[in-house]
XYZ file of C-alpha atoms in Angstrom:
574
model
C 9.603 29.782 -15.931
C 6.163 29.772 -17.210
C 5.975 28.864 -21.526
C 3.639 29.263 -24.113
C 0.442 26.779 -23.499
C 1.394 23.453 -25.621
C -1.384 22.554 -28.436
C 0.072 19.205 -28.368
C 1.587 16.029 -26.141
C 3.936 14.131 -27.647
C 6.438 11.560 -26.016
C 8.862 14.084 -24.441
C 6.014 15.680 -23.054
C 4.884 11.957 -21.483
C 8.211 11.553 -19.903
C 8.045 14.573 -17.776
C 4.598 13.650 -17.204
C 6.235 10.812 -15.397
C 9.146 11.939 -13.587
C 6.859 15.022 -12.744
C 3.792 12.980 -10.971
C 6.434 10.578 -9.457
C 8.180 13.561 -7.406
C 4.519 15.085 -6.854
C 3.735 11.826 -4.937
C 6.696 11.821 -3.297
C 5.869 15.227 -1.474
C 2.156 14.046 -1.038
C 2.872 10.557 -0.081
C 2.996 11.088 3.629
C -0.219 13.492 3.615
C -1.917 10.696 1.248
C -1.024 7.871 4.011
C -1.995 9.696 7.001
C -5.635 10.647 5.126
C -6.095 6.501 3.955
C -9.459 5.722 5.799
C -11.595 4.620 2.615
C -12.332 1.272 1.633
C -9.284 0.643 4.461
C -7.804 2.547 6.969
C -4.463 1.018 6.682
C -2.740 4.246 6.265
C -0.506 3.134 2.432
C -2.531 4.797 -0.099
C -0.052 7.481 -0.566
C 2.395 4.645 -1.034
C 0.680 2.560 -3.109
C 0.484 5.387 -5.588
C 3.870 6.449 -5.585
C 5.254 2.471 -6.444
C 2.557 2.371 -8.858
C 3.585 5.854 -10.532
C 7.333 4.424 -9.812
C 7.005 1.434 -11.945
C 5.331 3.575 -14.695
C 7.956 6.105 -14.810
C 10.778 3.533 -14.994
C 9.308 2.295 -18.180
C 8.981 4.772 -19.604
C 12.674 5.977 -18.746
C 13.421 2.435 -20.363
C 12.291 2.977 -23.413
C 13.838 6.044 -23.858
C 17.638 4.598 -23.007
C 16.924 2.169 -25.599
C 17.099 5.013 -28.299
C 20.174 6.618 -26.277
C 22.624 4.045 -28.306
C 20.751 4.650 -31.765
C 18.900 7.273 -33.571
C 15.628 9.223 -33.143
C 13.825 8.492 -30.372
C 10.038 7.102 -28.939
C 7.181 7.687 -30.442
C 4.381 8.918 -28.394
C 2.593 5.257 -28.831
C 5.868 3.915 -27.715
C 6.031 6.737 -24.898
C 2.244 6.010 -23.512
C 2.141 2.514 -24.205
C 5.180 1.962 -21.537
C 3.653 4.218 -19.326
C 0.307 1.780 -18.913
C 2.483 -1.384 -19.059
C 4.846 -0.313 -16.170
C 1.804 0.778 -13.765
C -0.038 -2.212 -14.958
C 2.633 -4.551 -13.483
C 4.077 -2.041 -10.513
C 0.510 -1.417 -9.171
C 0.083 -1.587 -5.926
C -3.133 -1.701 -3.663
C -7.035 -0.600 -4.246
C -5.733 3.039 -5.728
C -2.212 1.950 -7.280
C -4.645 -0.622 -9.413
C -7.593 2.116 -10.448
C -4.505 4.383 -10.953
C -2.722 1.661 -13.247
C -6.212 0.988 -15.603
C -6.551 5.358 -15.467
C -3.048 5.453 -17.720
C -3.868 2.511 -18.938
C -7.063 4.136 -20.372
C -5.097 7.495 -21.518
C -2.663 5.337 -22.961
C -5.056 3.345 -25.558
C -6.347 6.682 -27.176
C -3.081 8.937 -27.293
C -1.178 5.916 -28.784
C -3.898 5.679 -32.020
C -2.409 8.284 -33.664
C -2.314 8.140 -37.357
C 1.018 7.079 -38.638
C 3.941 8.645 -38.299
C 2.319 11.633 -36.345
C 4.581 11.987 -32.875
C 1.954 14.448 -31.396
C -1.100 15.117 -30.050
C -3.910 18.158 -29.403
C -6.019 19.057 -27.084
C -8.823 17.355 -28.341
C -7.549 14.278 -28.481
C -5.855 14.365 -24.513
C -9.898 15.518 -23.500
C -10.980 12.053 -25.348
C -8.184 9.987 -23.203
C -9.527 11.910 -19.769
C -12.922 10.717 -20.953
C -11.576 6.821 -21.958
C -9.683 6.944 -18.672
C -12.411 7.736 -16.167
C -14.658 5.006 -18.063
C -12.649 2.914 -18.417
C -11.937 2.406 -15.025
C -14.925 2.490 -13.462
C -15.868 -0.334 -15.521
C -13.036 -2.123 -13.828
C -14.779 -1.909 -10.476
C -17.286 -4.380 -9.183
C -19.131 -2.094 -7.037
C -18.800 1.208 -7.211
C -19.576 3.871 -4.708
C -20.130 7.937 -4.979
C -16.954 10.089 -3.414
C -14.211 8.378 -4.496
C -10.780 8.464 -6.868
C -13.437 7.804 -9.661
C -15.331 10.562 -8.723
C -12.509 12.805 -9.210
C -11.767 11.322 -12.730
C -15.293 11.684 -13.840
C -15.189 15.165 -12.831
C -11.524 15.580 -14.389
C -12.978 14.692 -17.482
C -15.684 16.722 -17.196
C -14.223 20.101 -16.711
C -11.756 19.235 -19.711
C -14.851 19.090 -22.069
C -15.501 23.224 -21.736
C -11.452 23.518 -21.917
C -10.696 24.371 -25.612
C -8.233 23.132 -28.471
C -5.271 23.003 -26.579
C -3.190 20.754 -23.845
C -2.474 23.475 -21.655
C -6.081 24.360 -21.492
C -7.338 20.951 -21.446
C -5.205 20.204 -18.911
C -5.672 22.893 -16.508
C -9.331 22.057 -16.626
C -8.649 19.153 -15.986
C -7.009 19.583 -12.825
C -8.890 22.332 -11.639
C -12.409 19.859 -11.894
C -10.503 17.181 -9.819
C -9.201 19.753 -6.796
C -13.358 21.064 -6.985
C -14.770 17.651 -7.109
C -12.236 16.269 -4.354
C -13.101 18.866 -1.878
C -17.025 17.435 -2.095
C -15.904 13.809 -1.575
C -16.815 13.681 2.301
C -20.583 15.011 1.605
C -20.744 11.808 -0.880
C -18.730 9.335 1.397
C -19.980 9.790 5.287
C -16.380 7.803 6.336
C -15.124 10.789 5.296
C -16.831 12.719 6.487
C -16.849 11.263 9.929
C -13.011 11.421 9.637
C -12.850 15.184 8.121
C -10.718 14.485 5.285
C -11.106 14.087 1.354
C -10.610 10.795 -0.136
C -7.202 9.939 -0.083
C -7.007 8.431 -4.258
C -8.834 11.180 -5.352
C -5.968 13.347 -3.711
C -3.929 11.358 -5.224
C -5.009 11.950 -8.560
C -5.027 15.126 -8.376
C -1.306 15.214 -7.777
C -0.544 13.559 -11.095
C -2.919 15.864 -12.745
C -0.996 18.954 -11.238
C 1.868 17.194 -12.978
C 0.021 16.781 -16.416
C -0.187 20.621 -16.398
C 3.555 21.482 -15.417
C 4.533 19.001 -18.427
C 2.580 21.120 -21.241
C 2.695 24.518 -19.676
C 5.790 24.743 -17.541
C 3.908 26.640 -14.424
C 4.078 24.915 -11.599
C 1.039 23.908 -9.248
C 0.082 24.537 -5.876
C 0.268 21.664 -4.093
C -1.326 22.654 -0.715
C -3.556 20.293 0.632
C -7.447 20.333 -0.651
C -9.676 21.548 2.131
C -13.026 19.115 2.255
C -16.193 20.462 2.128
C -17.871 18.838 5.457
C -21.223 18.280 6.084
C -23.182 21.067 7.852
C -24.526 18.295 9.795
C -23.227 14.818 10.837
C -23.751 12.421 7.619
C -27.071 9.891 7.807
C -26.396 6.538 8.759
C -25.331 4.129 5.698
C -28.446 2.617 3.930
C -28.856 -1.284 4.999
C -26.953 -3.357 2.790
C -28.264 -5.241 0.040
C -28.814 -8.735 -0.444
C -25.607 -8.341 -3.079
C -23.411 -6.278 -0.243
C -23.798 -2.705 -1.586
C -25.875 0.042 -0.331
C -28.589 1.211 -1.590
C -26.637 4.177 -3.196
C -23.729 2.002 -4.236
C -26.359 -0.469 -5.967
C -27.991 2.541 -7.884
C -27.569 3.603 -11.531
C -26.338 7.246 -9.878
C -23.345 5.702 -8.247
C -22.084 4.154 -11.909
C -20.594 7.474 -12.697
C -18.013 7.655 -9.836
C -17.044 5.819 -6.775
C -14.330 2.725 -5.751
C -15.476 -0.281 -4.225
C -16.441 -1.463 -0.813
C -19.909 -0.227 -0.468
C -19.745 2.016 2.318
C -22.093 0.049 4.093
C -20.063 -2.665 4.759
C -19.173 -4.126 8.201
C -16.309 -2.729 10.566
C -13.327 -5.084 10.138
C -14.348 -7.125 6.916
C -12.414 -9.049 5.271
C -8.725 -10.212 6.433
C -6.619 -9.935 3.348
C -5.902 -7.959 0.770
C -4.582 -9.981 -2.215
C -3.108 -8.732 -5.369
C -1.842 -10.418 -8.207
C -0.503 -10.232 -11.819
C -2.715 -12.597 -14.069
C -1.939 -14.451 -17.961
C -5.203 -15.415 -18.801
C -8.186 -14.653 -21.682
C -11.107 -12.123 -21.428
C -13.433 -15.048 -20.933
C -11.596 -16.223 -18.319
C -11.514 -13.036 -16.640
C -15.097 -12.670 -17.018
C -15.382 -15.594 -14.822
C -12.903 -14.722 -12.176
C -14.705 -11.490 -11.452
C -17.580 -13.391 -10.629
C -16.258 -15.430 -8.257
C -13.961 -13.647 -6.628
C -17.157 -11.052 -5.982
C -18.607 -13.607 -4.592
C -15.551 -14.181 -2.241
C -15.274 -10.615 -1.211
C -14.954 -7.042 -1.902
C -12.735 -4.124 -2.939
C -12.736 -5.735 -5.788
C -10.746 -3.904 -9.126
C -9.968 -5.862 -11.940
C -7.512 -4.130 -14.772
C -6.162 -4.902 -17.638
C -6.288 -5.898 -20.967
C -4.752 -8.546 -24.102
C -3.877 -11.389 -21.830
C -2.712 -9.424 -18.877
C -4.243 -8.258 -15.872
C -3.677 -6.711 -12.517
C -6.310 -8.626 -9.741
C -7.055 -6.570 -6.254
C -9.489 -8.344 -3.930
C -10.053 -8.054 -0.129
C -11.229 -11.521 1.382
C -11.778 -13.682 4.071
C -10.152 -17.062 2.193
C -6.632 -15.850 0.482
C -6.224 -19.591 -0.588
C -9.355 -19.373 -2.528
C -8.793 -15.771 -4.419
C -5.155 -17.613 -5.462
C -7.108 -20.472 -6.344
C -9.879 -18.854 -8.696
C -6.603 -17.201 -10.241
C -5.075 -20.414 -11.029
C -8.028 -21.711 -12.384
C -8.586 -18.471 -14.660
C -5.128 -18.549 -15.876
C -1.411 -18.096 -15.039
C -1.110 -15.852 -11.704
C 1.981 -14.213 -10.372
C 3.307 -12.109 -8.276
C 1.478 -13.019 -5.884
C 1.240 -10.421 -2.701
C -1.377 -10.887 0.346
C -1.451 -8.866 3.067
C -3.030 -9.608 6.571
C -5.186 -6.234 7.714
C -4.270 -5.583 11.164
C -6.717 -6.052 14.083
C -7.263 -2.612 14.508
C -7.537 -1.274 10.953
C -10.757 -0.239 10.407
C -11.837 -2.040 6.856
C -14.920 0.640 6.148
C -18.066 2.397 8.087
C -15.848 1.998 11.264
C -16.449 4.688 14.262
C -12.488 5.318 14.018
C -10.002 5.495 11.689
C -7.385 3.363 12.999
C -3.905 3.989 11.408
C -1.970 3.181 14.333
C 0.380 0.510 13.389
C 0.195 -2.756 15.213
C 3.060 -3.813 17.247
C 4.494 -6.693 15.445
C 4.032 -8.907 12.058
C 5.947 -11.011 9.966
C 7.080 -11.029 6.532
C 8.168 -14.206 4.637
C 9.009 -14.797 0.981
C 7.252 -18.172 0.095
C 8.135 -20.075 -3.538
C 4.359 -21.046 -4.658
C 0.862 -19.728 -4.211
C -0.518 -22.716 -1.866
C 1.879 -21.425 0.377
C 1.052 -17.842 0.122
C -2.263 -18.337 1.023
C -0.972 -20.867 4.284
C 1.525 -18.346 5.745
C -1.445 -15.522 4.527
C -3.897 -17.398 7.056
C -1.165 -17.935 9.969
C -1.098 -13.896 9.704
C 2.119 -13.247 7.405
C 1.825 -10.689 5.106
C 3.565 -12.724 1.947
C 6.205 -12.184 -1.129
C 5.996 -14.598 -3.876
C 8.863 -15.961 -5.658
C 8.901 -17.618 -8.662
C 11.319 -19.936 -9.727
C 14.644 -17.579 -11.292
C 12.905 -15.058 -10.384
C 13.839 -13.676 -7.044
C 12.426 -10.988 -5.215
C 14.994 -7.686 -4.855
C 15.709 -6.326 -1.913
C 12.992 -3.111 -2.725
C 10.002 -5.407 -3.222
C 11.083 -7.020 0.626
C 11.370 -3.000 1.916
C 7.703 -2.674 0.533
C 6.672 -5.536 1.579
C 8.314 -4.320 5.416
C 6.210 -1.217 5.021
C 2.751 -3.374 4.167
C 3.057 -5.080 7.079
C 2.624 -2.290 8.828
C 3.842 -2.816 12.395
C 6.499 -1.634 14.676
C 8.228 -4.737 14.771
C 8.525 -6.938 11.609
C 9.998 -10.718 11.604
C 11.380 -11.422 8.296
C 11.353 -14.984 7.089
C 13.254 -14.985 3.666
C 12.905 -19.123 3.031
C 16.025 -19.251 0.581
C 19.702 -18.847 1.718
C 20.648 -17.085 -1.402
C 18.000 -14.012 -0.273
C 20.111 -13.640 2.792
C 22.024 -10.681 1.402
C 19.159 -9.314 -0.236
C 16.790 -9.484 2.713
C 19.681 -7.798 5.080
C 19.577 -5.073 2.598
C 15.931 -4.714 3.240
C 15.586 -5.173 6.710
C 18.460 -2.204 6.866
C 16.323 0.080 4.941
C 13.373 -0.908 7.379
C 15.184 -0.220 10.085
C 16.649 3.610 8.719
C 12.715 4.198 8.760
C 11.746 3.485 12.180
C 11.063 -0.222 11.725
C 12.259 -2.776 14.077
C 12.966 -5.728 12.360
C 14.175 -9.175 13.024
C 15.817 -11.347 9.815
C 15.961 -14.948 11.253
C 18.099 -16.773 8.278
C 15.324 -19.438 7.359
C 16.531 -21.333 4.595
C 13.407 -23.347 3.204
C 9.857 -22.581 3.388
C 9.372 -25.701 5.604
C 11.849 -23.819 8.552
C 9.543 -20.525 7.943
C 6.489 -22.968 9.026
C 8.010 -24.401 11.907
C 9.147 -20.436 12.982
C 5.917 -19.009 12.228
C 4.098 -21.791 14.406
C 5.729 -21.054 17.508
C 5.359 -17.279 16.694
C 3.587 -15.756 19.437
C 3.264 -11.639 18.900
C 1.863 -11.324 22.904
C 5.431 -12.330 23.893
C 8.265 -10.041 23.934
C 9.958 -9.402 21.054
C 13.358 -10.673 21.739
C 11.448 -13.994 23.284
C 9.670 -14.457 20.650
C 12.935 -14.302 17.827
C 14.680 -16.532 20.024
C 12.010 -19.384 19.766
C 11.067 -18.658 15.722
C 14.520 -18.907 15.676
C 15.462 -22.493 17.158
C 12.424 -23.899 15.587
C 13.581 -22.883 12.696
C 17.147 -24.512 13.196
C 15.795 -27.544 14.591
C 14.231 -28.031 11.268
C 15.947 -30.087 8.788
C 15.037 -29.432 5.325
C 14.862 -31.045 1.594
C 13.614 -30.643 -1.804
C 13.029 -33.356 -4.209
C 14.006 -31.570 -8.230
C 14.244 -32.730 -11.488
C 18.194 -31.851 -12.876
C 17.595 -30.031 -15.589
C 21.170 -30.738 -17.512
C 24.232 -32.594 -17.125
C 26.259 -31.667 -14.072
C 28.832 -32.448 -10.779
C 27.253 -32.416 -7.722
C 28.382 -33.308 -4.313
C 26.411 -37.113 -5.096
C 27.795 -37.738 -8.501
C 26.938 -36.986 -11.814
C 23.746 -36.086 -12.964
C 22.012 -36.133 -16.166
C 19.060 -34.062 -17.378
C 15.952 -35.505 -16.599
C 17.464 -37.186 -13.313
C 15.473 -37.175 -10.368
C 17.779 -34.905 -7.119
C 17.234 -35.199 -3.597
C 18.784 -32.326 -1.883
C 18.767 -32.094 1.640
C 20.030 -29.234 3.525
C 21.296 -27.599 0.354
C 23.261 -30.263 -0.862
C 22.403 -32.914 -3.292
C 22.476 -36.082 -1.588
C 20.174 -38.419 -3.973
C 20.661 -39.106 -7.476
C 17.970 -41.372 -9.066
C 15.419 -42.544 -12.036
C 12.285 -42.468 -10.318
C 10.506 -39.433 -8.092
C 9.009 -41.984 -5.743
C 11.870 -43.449 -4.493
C 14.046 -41.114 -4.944
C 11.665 -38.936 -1.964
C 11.570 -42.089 0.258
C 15.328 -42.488 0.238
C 15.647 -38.748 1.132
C 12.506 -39.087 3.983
C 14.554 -41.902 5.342
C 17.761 -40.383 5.697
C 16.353 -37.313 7.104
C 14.834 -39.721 9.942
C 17.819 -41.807 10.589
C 18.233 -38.707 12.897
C 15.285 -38.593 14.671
C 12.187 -36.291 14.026
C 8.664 -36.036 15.224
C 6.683 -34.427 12.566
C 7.444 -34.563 8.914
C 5.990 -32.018 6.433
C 5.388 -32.146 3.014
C 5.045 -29.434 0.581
C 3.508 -31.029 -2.925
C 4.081 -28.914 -6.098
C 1.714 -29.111 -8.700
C 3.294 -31.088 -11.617
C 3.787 -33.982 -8.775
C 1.451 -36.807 -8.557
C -1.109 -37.085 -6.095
C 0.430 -40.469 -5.346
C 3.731 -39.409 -4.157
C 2.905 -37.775 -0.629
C 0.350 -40.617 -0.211
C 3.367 -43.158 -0.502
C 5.461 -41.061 2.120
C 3.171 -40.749 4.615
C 2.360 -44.987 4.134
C 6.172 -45.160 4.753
C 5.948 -42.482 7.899
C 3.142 -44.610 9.028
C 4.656 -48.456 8.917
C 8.213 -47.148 9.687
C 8.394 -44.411 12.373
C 5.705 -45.073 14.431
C 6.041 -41.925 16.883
C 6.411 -39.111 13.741
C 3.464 -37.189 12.740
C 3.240 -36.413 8.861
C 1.067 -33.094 7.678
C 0.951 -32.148 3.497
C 0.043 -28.804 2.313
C -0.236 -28.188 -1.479
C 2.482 -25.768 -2.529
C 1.160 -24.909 -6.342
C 3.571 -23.531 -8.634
C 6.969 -23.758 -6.671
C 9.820 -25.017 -8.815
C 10.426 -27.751 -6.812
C 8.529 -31.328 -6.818
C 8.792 -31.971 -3.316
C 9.781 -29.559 -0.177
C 10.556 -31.895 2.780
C 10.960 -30.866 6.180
C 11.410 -33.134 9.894
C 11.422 -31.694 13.332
């Protein structure tokens, strides 16, 4: 039932804000996908905004059980402030991440009320709207005219005229957005070529519905916005610039609105999409965003007081990773490997056909994100006691995209959790293959034998026994005193586990690894490979492949650098 127009938001208000736009996206999300053919047509923007939203909404439900045992309850600082920190670290792709830095920009003006005050007007929601749309724009390297940010310009703008009130302002609001998304394929010709509006802008304008139900209790239509198309087929793109943006991308009337990828742009750009959380200063940041410009496009950067949510699409994954690492502490590392048919931008079709088969492997540092990234796995980072749950491996499933999915989960204690995912794959149409990889190193060996022309079954089969014909180790330090199947072992003690079990107790990391390497070959083996963590000295892997060298004169030895990993040393002989 419809209520009297609110002249205020406070944190109640923000909380069915939430849980509102989360079910709103959850009705759009298919409609969203199937629309996804701007900056690529890879068919999970409607996803991508309903994790984002997701992660957003959970925090702010958190906040709000941790007054359940006590008294009172949030603030609306409290309220907003989890709101942007829970999208902030949930957001996922291009329009999760300009969705994220949107409530992150709502957030930093609704939460400066004066003391105690719990509430907010109208005017002060119309000055968020504003803060939001600048705000993120300003987060994106090159922006373009008929995009998400064109909607939240316009948002904003229709808010202005709105009045004193939240209903008002955010009817307006809404209203503006549905208007300005209908024009977005006379501003964007890919969308116009394709005959739909731009799928983040629709987005948006989902969660705005959703802002008006949570101060006026009347519902909103939710039928789809018709575009307005083009009387006649759109001009060609303008040549690209020197810098990679058209000419109207590069111009001062594109820095109201737009996204990124210029639509000028190549058919099938860049490889990977690469996402990450980053720990690192606003100096630092400054810096990234230059170079990782330089590296690609689609490039958002959001964030703020020593956090940050990085989205690039490049060619080099290893080297967006890399200029993170350099810039500060990155994690969370996802990269995903565009199909061969997805159309990245400016394409004649919108391909959203899925391909017919990819694989998915959790890997333990980002060196090896960005290998398995350029063998064509789409990637989930764990960090060390901090292992992915079964819902991040589902989404990861979905990113990849394809019909048939090999899952790699590198860890035996992820088998339960990744047969929880693939299950979930599979109740959605996914066929998916979980071959029980234990270490990273068996995930290499499957995923270079993986051939995706081969049959399906065929091709398990051999990831499979490469996998098992892969004998694996890990050099650690032992962090405390403890029994293990070798002895006892005191903190600081060097380990040597191979297959699981700790077979090597000793002083020093060097020879503790060659007494491992050596009874690992006692066996047999005909190529060794060595995965170096960062904290361990260049010296080490030079010293074990000397020893591979002198003493087993028919085995090959190949290093990768793993980064941050947990271990010292990942060992692995076939």
């Amino acid at each position: 039932m419809a209520q009297v127009p609110l002249t205020f938001l406070d944190a109640l208000a923000v909380r069915t804000w939430c849980g509102g736009a989360l079910r709103a996206l959850g009705r759009a999300r298919e409609e969203i996908d199937a629309i996804n053919v701007y900056p690529v047509a890879d068919g999970d923007t409607g996803t991508n905004l309903y994790l984002t939203m997701e992660s957003a909404a959970a925090a702010v439900e958190a906040v709000f059980a941790g007054y359940e045992t006590g008294t009172g309850r949030p603030s609306l600082a409290d309220a907003v402030r989890a709101m942007a920190h829970g999208a902030l670290i949930g957001a996922r792709g291009n329009s999760g991440t300009i969705l994220a830095q949107l409530l992150r920009g709502m957030s930093q003006v609704l939460a400066e009320s004066d003391g105690d005050t719990a509430r907010i007007d109208g005017a002060r929601l119309l000055l968020a709207l504003r803060h939001a749309a600048d705000s993120a724009h300003e987060a994106v390297a090159h922006p373009v005219e008929g995009t998400v940010l064109t909607v939240a310009s316009a948002a904003a703008d229709a808010a202005q005229r709105a009045g004193d009130d939240c209903g008002a302002v955010a009817r307006a609001a809404h209203a503006g957005a549905r208007t300005a998304l209908a024009e977005t394929p006379r501003q964007l010709a890919v969308l116009g070529r394709a005959g739909v509006v731009d799928a983040g802008g629709r987005g948006l304008v989902a969660v705005l519905g959703a802002l008006v139900e949570a101060v006026t209790g009347e519902a909103v239509e939710e039928t789809a916005v018709a575009p307005a198309l083009p009387a006649a087929p759109p001009a060609a793109p303008a040549p690209a610039s020197a810098s990679g943006a058209s000419a109207s991308g590069a111009s001062a009337s594109a820095s109201a609105s737009g996204e990124t990828c210029p639509e000028s742009a190549a058919p099938g750009g860049p490889a990977y999409e690469v996402i990450y959380l980053l720990e690192a200063g606003d100096a630092a940041v400054a810096r990234l965003r230059e170079r990782l410009d330089a590296l690609g496009d689609s490039l958002v950067v959001v964030g703020g007081d020593g956090l940050w949510n990085v989205h690039v699409h490049v060619d080099d994954a290893g080297a967006a990773v890399e200029a993170g690492v350099e810039a500060g502490r990155p994690y969370r590392i996802r990269i995903t490997h565009f199909a061969a048919g997805d159309v990245h931008t400016g394409g004649e079709r919108p391909a959203r056909e899925r391909v017919q088969r990819a694989v998915v492997a959790v890997v333990p540092g980002e060196g090896l994100a960005g290998l398995y990234a350029e063998a064509g796995a789409t990637t989930v980072l764990a960090r060390p006691g901090e292992p992915p749950a079964s819902g991040e491996l589902t989404e990861a499933l979905r990113r990849a995209h394809a019909r048939e999915v090999v899952l790699l989960p590198n860890d035996a204690e992820l088998r339960h959790t990744a047969a929880a995912a693939a299950e979930q794959a599979r109740a959605e149409g996914i066929r998916v293959a979980l071959i029980p990889t234990r270490s990273a190193v068996q995930g290499i060996a499957a995923l270079a034998v993986h051939e995706p022309d081969r049959r399906f079954d065929e091709d398990v089969v051999q990831m499979t026994s490469a996998a098992g014909a892969t004998r694996h180790a890990e050099v650690v330090v032992a962090e405390r005193q403890s029994w293990t199947t070798a002895g006892i072992c005191q903190a600081g003690d060097v380990l040597g586990l191979i297959d699981g079990d700790v077979a090597v107790i000793g002083p020093d990391l060097t020879a503790t690894a060659e007494t491992v390497l050596d009874r690992m070959l006692q066996a047999g083996g005909e190529l060794v490979t060595l995965v170096v963590g960062d904290e361990t000295p260049e010296e080490v892997a030079d010293r074990l492949e000397s020893r591979v060298r002198e003493s087993y004169l028919a085995v090959d030895t190949v290093v990768y650098r793993g980064g941050r990993q947990g271990s010292l040393l990942l060992i692995g002989v076939e």
